[in-house]
GROMACS .gro file of C-alpha atoms in nm:
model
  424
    1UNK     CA    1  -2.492  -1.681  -2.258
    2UNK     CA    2  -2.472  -1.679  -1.884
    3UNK     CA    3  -2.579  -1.364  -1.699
    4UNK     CA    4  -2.326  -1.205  -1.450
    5UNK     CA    5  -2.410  -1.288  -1.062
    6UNK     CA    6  -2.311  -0.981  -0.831
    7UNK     CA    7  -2.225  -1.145  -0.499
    8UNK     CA    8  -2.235  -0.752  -0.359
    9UNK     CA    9  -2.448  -0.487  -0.469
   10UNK     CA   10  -2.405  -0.169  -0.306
   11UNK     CA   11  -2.655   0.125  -0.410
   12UNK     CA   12  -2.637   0.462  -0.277
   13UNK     CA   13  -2.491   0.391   0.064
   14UNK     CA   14  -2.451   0.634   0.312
   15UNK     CA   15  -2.338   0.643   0.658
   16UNK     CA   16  -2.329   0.907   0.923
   17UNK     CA   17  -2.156   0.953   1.274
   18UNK     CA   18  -2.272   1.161   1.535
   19UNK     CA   19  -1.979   1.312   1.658
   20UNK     CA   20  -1.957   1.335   2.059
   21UNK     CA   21  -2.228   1.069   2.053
   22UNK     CA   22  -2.078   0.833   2.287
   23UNK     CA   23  -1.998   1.087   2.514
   24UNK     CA   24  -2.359   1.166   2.554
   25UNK     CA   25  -2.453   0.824   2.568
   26UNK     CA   26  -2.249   0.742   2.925
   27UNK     CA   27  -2.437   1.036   3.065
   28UNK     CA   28  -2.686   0.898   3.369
   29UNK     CA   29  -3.030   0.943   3.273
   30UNK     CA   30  -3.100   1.227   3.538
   31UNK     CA   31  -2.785   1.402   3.363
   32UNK     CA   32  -2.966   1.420   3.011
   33UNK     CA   33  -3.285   1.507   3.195
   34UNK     CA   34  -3.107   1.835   3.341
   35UNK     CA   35  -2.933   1.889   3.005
   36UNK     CA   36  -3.253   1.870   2.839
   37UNK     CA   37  -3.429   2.128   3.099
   38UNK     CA   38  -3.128   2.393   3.093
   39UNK     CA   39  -3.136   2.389   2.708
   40UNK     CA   40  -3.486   2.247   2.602
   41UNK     CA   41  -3.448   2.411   2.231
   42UNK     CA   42  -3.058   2.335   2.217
   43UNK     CA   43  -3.015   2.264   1.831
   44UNK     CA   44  -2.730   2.066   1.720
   45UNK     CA   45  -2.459   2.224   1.493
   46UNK     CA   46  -2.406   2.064   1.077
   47UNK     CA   47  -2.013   2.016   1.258
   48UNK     CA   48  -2.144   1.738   1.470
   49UNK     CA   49  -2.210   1.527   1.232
   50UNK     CA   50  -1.967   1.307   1.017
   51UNK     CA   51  -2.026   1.167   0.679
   52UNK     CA   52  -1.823   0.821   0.656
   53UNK     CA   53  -1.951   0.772   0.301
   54UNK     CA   54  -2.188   0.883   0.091
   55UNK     CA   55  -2.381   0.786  -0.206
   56UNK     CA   56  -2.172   0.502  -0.267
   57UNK     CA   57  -2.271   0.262  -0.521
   58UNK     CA   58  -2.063  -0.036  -0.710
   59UNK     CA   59  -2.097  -0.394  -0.768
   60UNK     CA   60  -1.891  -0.705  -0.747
   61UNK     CA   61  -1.944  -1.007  -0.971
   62UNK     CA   62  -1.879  -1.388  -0.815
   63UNK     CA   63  -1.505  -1.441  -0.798
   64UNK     CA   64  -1.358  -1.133  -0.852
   65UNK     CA   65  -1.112  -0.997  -0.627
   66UNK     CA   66  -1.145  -0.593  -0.587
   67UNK     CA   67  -0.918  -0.410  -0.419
   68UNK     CA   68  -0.993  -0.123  -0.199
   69UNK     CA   69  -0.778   0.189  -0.169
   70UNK     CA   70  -0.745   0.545  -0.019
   71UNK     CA   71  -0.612   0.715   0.269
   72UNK     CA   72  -0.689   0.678   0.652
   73UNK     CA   73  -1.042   0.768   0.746
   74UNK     CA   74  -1.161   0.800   0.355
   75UNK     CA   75  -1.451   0.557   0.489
   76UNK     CA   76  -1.300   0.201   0.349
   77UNK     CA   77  -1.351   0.051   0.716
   78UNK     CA   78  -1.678   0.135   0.790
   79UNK     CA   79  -1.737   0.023   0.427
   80UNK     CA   80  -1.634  -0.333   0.527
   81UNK     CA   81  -1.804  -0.340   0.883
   82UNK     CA   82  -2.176  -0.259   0.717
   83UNK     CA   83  -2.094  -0.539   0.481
   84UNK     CA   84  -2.012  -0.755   0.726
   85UNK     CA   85  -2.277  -0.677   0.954
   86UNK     CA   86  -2.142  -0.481   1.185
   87UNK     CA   87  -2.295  -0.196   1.160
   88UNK     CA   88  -2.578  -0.050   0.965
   89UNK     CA   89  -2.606   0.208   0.710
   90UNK     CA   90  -2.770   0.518   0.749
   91UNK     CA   91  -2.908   0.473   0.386
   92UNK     CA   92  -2.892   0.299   0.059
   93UNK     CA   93  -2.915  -0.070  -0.012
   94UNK     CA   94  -2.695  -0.344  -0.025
   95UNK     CA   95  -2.700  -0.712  -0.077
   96UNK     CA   96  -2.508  -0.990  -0.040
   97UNK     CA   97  -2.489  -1.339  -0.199
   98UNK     CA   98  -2.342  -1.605  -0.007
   99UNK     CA   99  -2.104  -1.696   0.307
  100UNK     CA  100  -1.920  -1.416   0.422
  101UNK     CA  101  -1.606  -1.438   0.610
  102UNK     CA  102  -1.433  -1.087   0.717
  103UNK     CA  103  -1.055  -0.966   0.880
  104UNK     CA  104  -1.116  -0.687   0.967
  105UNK     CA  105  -0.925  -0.614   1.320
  106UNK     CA  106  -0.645  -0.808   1.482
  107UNK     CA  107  -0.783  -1.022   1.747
  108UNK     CA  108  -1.157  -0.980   1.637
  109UNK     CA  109  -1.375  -1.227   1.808
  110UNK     CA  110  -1.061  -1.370   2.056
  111UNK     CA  111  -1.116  -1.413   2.422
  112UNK     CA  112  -0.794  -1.307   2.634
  113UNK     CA  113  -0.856  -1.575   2.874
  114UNK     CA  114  -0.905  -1.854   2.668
  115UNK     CA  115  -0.608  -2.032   2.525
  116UNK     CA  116  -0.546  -2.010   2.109
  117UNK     CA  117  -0.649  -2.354   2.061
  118UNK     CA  118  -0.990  -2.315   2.270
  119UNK     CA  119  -0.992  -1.923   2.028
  120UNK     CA  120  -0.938  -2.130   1.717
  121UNK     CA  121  -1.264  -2.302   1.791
  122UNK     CA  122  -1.432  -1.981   1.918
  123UNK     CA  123  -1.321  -1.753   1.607
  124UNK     CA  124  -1.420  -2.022   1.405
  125UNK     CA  125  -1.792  -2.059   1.546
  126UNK     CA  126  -1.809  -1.700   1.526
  127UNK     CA  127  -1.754  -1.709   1.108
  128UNK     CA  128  -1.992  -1.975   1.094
  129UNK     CA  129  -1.770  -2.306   1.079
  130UNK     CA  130  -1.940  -2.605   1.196
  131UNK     CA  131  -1.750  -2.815   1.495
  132UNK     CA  132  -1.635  -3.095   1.262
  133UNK     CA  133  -1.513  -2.865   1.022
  134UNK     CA  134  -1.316  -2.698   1.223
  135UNK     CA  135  -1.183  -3.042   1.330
  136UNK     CA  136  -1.081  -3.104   1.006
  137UNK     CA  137  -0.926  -2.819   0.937
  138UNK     CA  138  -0.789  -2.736   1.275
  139UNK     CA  139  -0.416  -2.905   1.229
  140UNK     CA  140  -0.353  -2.725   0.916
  141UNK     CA  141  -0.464  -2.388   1.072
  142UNK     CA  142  -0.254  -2.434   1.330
  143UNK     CA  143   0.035  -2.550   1.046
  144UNK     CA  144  -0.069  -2.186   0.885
  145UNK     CA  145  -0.016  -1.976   1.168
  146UNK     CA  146   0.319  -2.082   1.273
  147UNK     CA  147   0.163  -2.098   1.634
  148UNK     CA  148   0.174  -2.442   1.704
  149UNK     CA  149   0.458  -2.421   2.014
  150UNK     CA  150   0.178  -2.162   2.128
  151UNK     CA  151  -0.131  -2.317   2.112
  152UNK     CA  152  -0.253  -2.398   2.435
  153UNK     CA  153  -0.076  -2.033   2.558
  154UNK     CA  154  -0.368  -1.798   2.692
  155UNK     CA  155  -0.441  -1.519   2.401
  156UNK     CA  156  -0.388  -1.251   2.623
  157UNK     CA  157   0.008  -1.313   2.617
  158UNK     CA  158   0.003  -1.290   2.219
  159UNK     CA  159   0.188  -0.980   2.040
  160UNK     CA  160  -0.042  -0.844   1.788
  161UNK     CA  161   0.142  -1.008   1.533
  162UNK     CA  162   0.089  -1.378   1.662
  163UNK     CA  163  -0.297  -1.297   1.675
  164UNK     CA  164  -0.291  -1.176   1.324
  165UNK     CA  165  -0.127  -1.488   1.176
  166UNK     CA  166  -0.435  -1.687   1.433
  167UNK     CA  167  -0.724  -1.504   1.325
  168UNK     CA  168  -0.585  -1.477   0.919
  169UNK     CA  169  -0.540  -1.866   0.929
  170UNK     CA  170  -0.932  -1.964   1.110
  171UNK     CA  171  -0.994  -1.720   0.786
  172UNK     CA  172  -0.849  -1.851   0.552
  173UNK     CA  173  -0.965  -2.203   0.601
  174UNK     CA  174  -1.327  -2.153   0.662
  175UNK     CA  175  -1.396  -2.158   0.275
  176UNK     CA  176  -1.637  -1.855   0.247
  177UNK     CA  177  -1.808  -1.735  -0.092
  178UNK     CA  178  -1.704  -1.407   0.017
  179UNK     CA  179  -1.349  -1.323   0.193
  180UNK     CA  180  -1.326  -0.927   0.358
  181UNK     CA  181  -0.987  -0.864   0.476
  182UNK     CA  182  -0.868  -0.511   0.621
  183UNK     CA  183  -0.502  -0.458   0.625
  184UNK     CA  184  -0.384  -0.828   0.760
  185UNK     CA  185  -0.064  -0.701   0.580
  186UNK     CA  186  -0.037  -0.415   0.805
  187UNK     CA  187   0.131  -0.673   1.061
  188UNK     CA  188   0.359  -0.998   1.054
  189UNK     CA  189   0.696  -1.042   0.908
  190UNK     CA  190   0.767  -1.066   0.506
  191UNK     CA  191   0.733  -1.462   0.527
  192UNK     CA  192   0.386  -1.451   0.675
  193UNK     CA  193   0.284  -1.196   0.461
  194UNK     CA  194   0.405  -1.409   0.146
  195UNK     CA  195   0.137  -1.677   0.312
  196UNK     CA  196  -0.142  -1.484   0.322
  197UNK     CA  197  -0.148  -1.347  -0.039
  198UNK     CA  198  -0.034  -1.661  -0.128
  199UNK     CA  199  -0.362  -1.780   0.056
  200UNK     CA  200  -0.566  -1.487  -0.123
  201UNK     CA  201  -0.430  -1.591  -0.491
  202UNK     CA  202  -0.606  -1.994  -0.374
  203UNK     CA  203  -0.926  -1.816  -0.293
  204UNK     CA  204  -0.919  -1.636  -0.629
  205UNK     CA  205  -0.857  -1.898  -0.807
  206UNK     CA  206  -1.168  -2.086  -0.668
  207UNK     CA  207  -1.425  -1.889  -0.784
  208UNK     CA  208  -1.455  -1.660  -0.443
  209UNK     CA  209  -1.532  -1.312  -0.414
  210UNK     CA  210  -1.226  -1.150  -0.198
  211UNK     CA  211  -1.250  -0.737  -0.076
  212UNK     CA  212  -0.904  -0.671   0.026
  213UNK     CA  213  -0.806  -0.334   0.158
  214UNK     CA  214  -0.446  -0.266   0.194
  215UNK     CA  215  -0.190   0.013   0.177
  216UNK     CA  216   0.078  -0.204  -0.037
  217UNK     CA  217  -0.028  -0.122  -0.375
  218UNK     CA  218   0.266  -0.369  -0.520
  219UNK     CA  219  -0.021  -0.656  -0.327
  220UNK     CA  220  -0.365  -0.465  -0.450
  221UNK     CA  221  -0.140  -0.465  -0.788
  222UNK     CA  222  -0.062  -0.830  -0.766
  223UNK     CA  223  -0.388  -1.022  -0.605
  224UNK     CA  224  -0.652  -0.778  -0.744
  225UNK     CA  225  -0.833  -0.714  -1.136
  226UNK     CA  226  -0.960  -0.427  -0.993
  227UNK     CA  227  -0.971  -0.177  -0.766
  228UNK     CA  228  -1.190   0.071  -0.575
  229UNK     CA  229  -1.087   0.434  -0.474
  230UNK     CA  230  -1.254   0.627  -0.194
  231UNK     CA  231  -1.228   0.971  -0.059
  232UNK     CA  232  -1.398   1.136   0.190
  233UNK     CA  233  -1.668   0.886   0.193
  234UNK     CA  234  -1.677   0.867  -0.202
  235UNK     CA  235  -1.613   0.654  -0.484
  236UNK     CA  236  -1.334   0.892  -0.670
  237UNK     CA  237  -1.271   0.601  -0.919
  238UNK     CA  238  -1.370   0.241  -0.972
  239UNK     CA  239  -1.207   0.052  -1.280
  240UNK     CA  240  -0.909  -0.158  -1.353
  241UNK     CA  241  -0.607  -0.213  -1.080
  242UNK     CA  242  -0.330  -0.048  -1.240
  243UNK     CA  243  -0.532   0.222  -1.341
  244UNK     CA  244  -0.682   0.330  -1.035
  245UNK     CA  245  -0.336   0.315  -0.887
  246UNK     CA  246  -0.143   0.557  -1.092
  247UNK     CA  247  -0.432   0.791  -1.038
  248UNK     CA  248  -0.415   0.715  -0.629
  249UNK     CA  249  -0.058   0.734  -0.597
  250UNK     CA  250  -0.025   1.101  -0.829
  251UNK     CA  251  -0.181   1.282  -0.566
  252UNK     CA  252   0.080   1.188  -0.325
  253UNK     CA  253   0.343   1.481  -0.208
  254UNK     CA  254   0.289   1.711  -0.520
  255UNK     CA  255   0.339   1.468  -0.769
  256UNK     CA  256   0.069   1.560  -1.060
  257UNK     CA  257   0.364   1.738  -1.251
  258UNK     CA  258   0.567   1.572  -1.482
  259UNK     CA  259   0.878   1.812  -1.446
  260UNK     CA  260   1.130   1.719  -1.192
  261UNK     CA  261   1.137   1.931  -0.831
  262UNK     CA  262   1.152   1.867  -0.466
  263UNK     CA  263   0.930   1.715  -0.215
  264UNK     CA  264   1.044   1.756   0.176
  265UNK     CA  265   0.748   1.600   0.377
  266UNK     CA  266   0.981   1.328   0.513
  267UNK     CA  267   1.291   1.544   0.546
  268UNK     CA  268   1.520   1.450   0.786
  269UNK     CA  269   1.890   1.578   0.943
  270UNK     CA  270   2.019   1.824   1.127
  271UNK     CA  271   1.988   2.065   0.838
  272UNK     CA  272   2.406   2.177   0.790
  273UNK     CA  273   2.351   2.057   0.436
  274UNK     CA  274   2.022   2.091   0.270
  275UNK     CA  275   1.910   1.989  -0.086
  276UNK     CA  276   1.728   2.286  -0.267
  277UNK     CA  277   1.636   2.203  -0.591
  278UNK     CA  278   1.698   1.918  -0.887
  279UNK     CA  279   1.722   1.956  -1.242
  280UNK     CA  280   1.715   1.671  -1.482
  281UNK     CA  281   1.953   1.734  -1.792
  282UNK     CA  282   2.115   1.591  -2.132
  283UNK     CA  283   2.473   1.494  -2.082
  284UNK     CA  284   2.575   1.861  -2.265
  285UNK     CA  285   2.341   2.055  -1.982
  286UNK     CA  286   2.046   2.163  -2.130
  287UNK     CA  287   1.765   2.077  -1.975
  288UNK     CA  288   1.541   1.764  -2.076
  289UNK     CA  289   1.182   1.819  -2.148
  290UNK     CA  290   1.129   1.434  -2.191
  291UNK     CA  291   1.360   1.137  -2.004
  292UNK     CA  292   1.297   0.864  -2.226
  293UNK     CA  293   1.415   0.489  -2.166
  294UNK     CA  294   1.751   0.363  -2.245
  295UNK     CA  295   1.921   0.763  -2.315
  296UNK     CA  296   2.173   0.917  -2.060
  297UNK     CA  297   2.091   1.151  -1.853
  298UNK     CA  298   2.263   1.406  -1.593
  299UNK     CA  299   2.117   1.424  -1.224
  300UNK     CA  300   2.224   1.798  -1.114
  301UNK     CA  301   2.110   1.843  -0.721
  302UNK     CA  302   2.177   2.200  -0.578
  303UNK     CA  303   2.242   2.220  -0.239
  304UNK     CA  304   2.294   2.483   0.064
  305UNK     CA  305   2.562   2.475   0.306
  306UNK     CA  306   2.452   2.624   0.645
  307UNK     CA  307   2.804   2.587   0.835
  308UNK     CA  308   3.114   2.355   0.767
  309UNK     CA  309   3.046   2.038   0.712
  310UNK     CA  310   3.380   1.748   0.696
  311UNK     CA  311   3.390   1.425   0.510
  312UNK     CA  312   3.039   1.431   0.382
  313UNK     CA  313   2.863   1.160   0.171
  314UNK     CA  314   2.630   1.190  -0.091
  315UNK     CA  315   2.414   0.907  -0.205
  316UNK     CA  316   2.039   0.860  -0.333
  317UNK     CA  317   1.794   0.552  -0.374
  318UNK     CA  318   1.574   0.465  -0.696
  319UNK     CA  319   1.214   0.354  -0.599
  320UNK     CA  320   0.903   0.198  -0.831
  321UNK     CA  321   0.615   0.392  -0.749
  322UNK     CA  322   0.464   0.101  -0.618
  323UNK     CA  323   0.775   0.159  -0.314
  324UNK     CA  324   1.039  -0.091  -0.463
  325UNK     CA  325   1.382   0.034  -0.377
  326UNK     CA  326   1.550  -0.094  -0.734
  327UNK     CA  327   1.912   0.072  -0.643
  328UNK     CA  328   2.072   0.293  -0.398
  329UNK     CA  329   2.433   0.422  -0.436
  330UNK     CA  330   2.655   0.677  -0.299
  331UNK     CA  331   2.951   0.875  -0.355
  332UNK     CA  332   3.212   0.619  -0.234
  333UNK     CA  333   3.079   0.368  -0.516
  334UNK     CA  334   3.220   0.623  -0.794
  335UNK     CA  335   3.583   0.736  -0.568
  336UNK     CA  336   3.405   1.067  -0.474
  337UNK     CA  337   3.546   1.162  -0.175
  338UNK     CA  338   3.450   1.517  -0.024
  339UNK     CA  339   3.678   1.669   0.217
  340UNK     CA  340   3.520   1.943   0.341
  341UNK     CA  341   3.263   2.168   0.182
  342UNK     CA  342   3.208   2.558   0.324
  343UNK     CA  343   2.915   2.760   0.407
  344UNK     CA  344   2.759   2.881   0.003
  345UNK     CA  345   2.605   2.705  -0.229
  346UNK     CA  346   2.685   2.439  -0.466
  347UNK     CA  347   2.571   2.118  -0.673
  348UNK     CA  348   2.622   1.765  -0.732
  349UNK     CA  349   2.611   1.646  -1.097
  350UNK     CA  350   2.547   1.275  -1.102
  351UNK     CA  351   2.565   1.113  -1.475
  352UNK     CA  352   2.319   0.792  -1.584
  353UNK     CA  353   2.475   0.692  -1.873
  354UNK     CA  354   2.230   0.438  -1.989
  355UNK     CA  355   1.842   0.436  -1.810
  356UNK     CA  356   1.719   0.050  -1.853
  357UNK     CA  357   1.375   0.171  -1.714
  358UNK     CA  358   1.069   0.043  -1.827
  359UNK     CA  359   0.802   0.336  -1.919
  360UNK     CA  360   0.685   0.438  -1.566
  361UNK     CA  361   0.672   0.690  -1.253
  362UNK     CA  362   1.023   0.658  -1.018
  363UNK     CA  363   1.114   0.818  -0.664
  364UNK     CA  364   1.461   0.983  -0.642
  365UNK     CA  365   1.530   0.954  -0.234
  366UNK     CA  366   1.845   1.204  -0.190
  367UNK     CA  367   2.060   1.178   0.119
  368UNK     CA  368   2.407   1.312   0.257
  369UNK     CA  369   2.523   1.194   0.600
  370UNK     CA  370   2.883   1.211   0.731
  371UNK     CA  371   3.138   0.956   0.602
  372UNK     CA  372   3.026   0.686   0.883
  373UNK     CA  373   2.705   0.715   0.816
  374UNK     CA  374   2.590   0.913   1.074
  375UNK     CA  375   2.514   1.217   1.174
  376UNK     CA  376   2.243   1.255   0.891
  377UNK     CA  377   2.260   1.638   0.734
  378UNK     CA  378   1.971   1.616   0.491
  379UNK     CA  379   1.722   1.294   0.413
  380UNK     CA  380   1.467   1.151   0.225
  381UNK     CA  381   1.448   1.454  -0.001
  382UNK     CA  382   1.208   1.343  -0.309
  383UNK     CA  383   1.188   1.411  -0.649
  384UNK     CA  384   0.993   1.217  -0.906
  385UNK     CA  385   1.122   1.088  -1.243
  386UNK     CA  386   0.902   1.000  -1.506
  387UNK     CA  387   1.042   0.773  -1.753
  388UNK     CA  388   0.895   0.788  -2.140
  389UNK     CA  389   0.851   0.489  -2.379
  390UNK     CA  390   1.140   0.452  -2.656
  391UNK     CA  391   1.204   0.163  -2.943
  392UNK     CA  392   1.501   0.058  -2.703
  393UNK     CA  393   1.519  -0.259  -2.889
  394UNK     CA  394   1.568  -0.141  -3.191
  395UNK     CA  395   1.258  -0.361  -3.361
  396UNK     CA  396   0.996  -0.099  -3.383
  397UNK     CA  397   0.830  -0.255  -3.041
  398UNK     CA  398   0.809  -0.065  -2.750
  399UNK     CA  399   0.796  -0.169  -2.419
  400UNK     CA  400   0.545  -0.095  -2.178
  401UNK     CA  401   0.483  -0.042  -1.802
  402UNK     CA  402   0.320  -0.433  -1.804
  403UNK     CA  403   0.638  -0.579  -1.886
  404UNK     CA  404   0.817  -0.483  -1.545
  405UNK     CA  405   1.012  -0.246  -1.382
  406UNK     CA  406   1.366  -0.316  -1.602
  407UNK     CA  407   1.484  -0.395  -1.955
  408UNK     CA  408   1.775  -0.532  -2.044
  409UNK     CA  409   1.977  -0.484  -2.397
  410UNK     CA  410   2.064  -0.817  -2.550
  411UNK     CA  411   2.016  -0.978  -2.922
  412UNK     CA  412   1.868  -1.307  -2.992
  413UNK     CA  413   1.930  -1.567  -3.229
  414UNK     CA  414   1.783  -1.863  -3.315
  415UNK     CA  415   1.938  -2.203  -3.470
  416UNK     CA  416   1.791  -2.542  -3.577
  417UNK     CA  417   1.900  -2.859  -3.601
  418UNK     CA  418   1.895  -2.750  -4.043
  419UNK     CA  419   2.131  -2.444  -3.936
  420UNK     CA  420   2.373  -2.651  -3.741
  421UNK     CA  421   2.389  -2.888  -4.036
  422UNK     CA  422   2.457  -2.615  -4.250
  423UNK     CA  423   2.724  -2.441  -4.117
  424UNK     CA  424   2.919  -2.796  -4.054
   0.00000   0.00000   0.00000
């Protein structure tokens, strides 16, 4: 039996930041002299100092592809640059096995005055291709980034997004053992970004280690086995994709409950109208204490009235948790046409007579604008649905979160040539 070959170790790393170091670093050295005599036994304060990550420890066997996840500044960046070289650790060990290639900025290693053919070559030398290599591969990279009609352009009159799709493609042909790639989703239209996962799903499947941080958990879902959670500098949770993912996303906007309620973070409008609270019932009005897959059930939203309001619409989107919108609807669709409503309160009962949900965690999005669309009275007011497992098919089976995002009812039937003889 083969042993398992780690192509990145990571033991204990820390690193730490000296806040306001730069700063002191530009002073003239007569300026730190003076500083230094004024306040010889000047002590720095514990604030001064940042912890990027700490005690960090995990390992990646050959050809796995691990995602990494967690909010801005949790430390994922400066995870990837002391991999890459870039900068060192404070502490702790690491080690890695094989050519590395990393992504890690848009534009990293271009010169603005060169043109992107003349970068191709330059980018390329800096990852460690060899001239003829790049020689080879150069017409296909060029293929890749869809810059061809702007080759020979000078770099510096790029957008963002045409250096991305450059320095992605030198990436993605150089071949490494290892691939480290920060947010090259972030930028470039949905058909480039179809590319480069497409590109990441060729590297996986040839044996190469690929650390992929993103912020579209439907593409950590979809390219990675795995996935790596950090906060504040910490591993919070290492272990299977879809796993660390539910966890990730449940501490978003108050959503650890189960029970349905209100989120307003993104709230938008003028605030005539405003949604106050949700309740999730059964189709006679009592309230349900599981939603289940396949039942009805009845939508109430309660909402204030600040002033007058004519002609206004109500609607609401469905989203996975993953960000999906799956449907979004609105009064007109079901002949409800509001007038006018006054100044009071009221609610909106909206009735689901048959939820073909697979088992998982949904976003409500509830809006009202004016019949044209616009103005916008209240928007993007959340509420989560959790949707329970049920033997919707009837066959003792139940579906599970795995087997998509919808079911649909339907019987089967099978007939052979024997049957077909039969029945004649």
């Amino acid at each position: 039996m083969n042993a398992v070959v780690n192509s990145i170790e990571i033991d204990c790393l820390c690193k730490r930041f000296q806040l306001g170091a730069l700063q002191g670093r530009n002073l003239q050295l007569r300026e730190q002299l003076l500083q230094s005599l004024r306040n010889p036994f000047r002590r720095r304060r514990a604030g001064e100092w940042l912890w990027a990550l700490r005690d960090v420890s995990f390992s990646v066997p050959r050809g796995e592809v691990v995602g990494i996840i967690g909010r801005n500044g949790a430390g994922k960046s400066t995870l990837l640059k002391i991999l890459s070289r870039i900068t060192y650790p404070t502490s702790g060990n690491i080690r890695v096995r094989g050519r590395v290639a990393a992504l890690l900025e848009v534009g990293t290693g271009f010169h603005e005055e060169l043109t992107g053919r003349e970068n191709v070559y330059l980018n390329g030398s800096m990852l460690g291709m060899k001239r003829r290599e790049i020689d080879t591969h150069f017409d296909a990279i060029v293929d890749f980034s869809g810059m061809g009609q702007f080759i020979d352009t000078p770099i510096k009159r790029y957008s963002s997004g045409m250096r991305l799709r450059l320095g992605f493609a030198v990436a993605a042909h150089l071949d490494p053992d290892i691939l480290i790639v920060d947010e090259v989703l972030a930028v470039g239209d949905a058909a480039f970004q179809r590319k480069c996962i497409s590109a990441m799903e060729n590297l996986r499947g040839g044996n190469r280690t690929v650390l992929f941080v993103s912020h579209n958990m439907a593409a950590v879902e979809n390219l990675c086995s795995r996935a790596v959670w950090i906060e504040t500098g910490q591993v919070r949770m290492d272990g299977p994709a879809r796993d660390v993912m539910k966890a990730y996303l449940g501490t978003y906007g108050g959503e650890s409950g189960t029970g349905p309620g209100l989120t307003f973070e993104g709230r938008q409008g003028n605030g005539d109208i405003q949604f106050t609270r949700v309740e999730y019932l059964s189709p006679e009005g009592s309230p349900c204490g599981v939603v289940r897959s396949g039942e009805e059930l009845l939508v109430r939203l309660h909402f204030h009235v600040n002033r007058e309001v004519l002609y206004p619409s109500f609607g609401f989107r469905l989203f996975t948790r993953m960000g999906t919108l799956l449907t979004e609807t609105n009064g007109k669709h079901h002949r409800l046409l509001v007038q006018k409503v006054e100044p009071g309160d009221g609610y909106l009962d909206m009735h689901i007579r048959n939820l073909n949900l697979i088992p998982e965690r949904y976003s409500f999005s509830f809006w009202v604008t004016s019949e044209t669309g616009t103005p916008v009275y209240d928007g993007d007011v959340r509420s989560i649905l959790d949707i329970e497992a049920a033997d919707v098919y009837g066959s003792g089976r139940v579906p599970e979160s795995r087997h998509g995002v919808l079911y649909f009812p339907q019987k089967w039937r099978l007939v052979t040539d024997l049957d077909e003889r039969q029945s004649r």
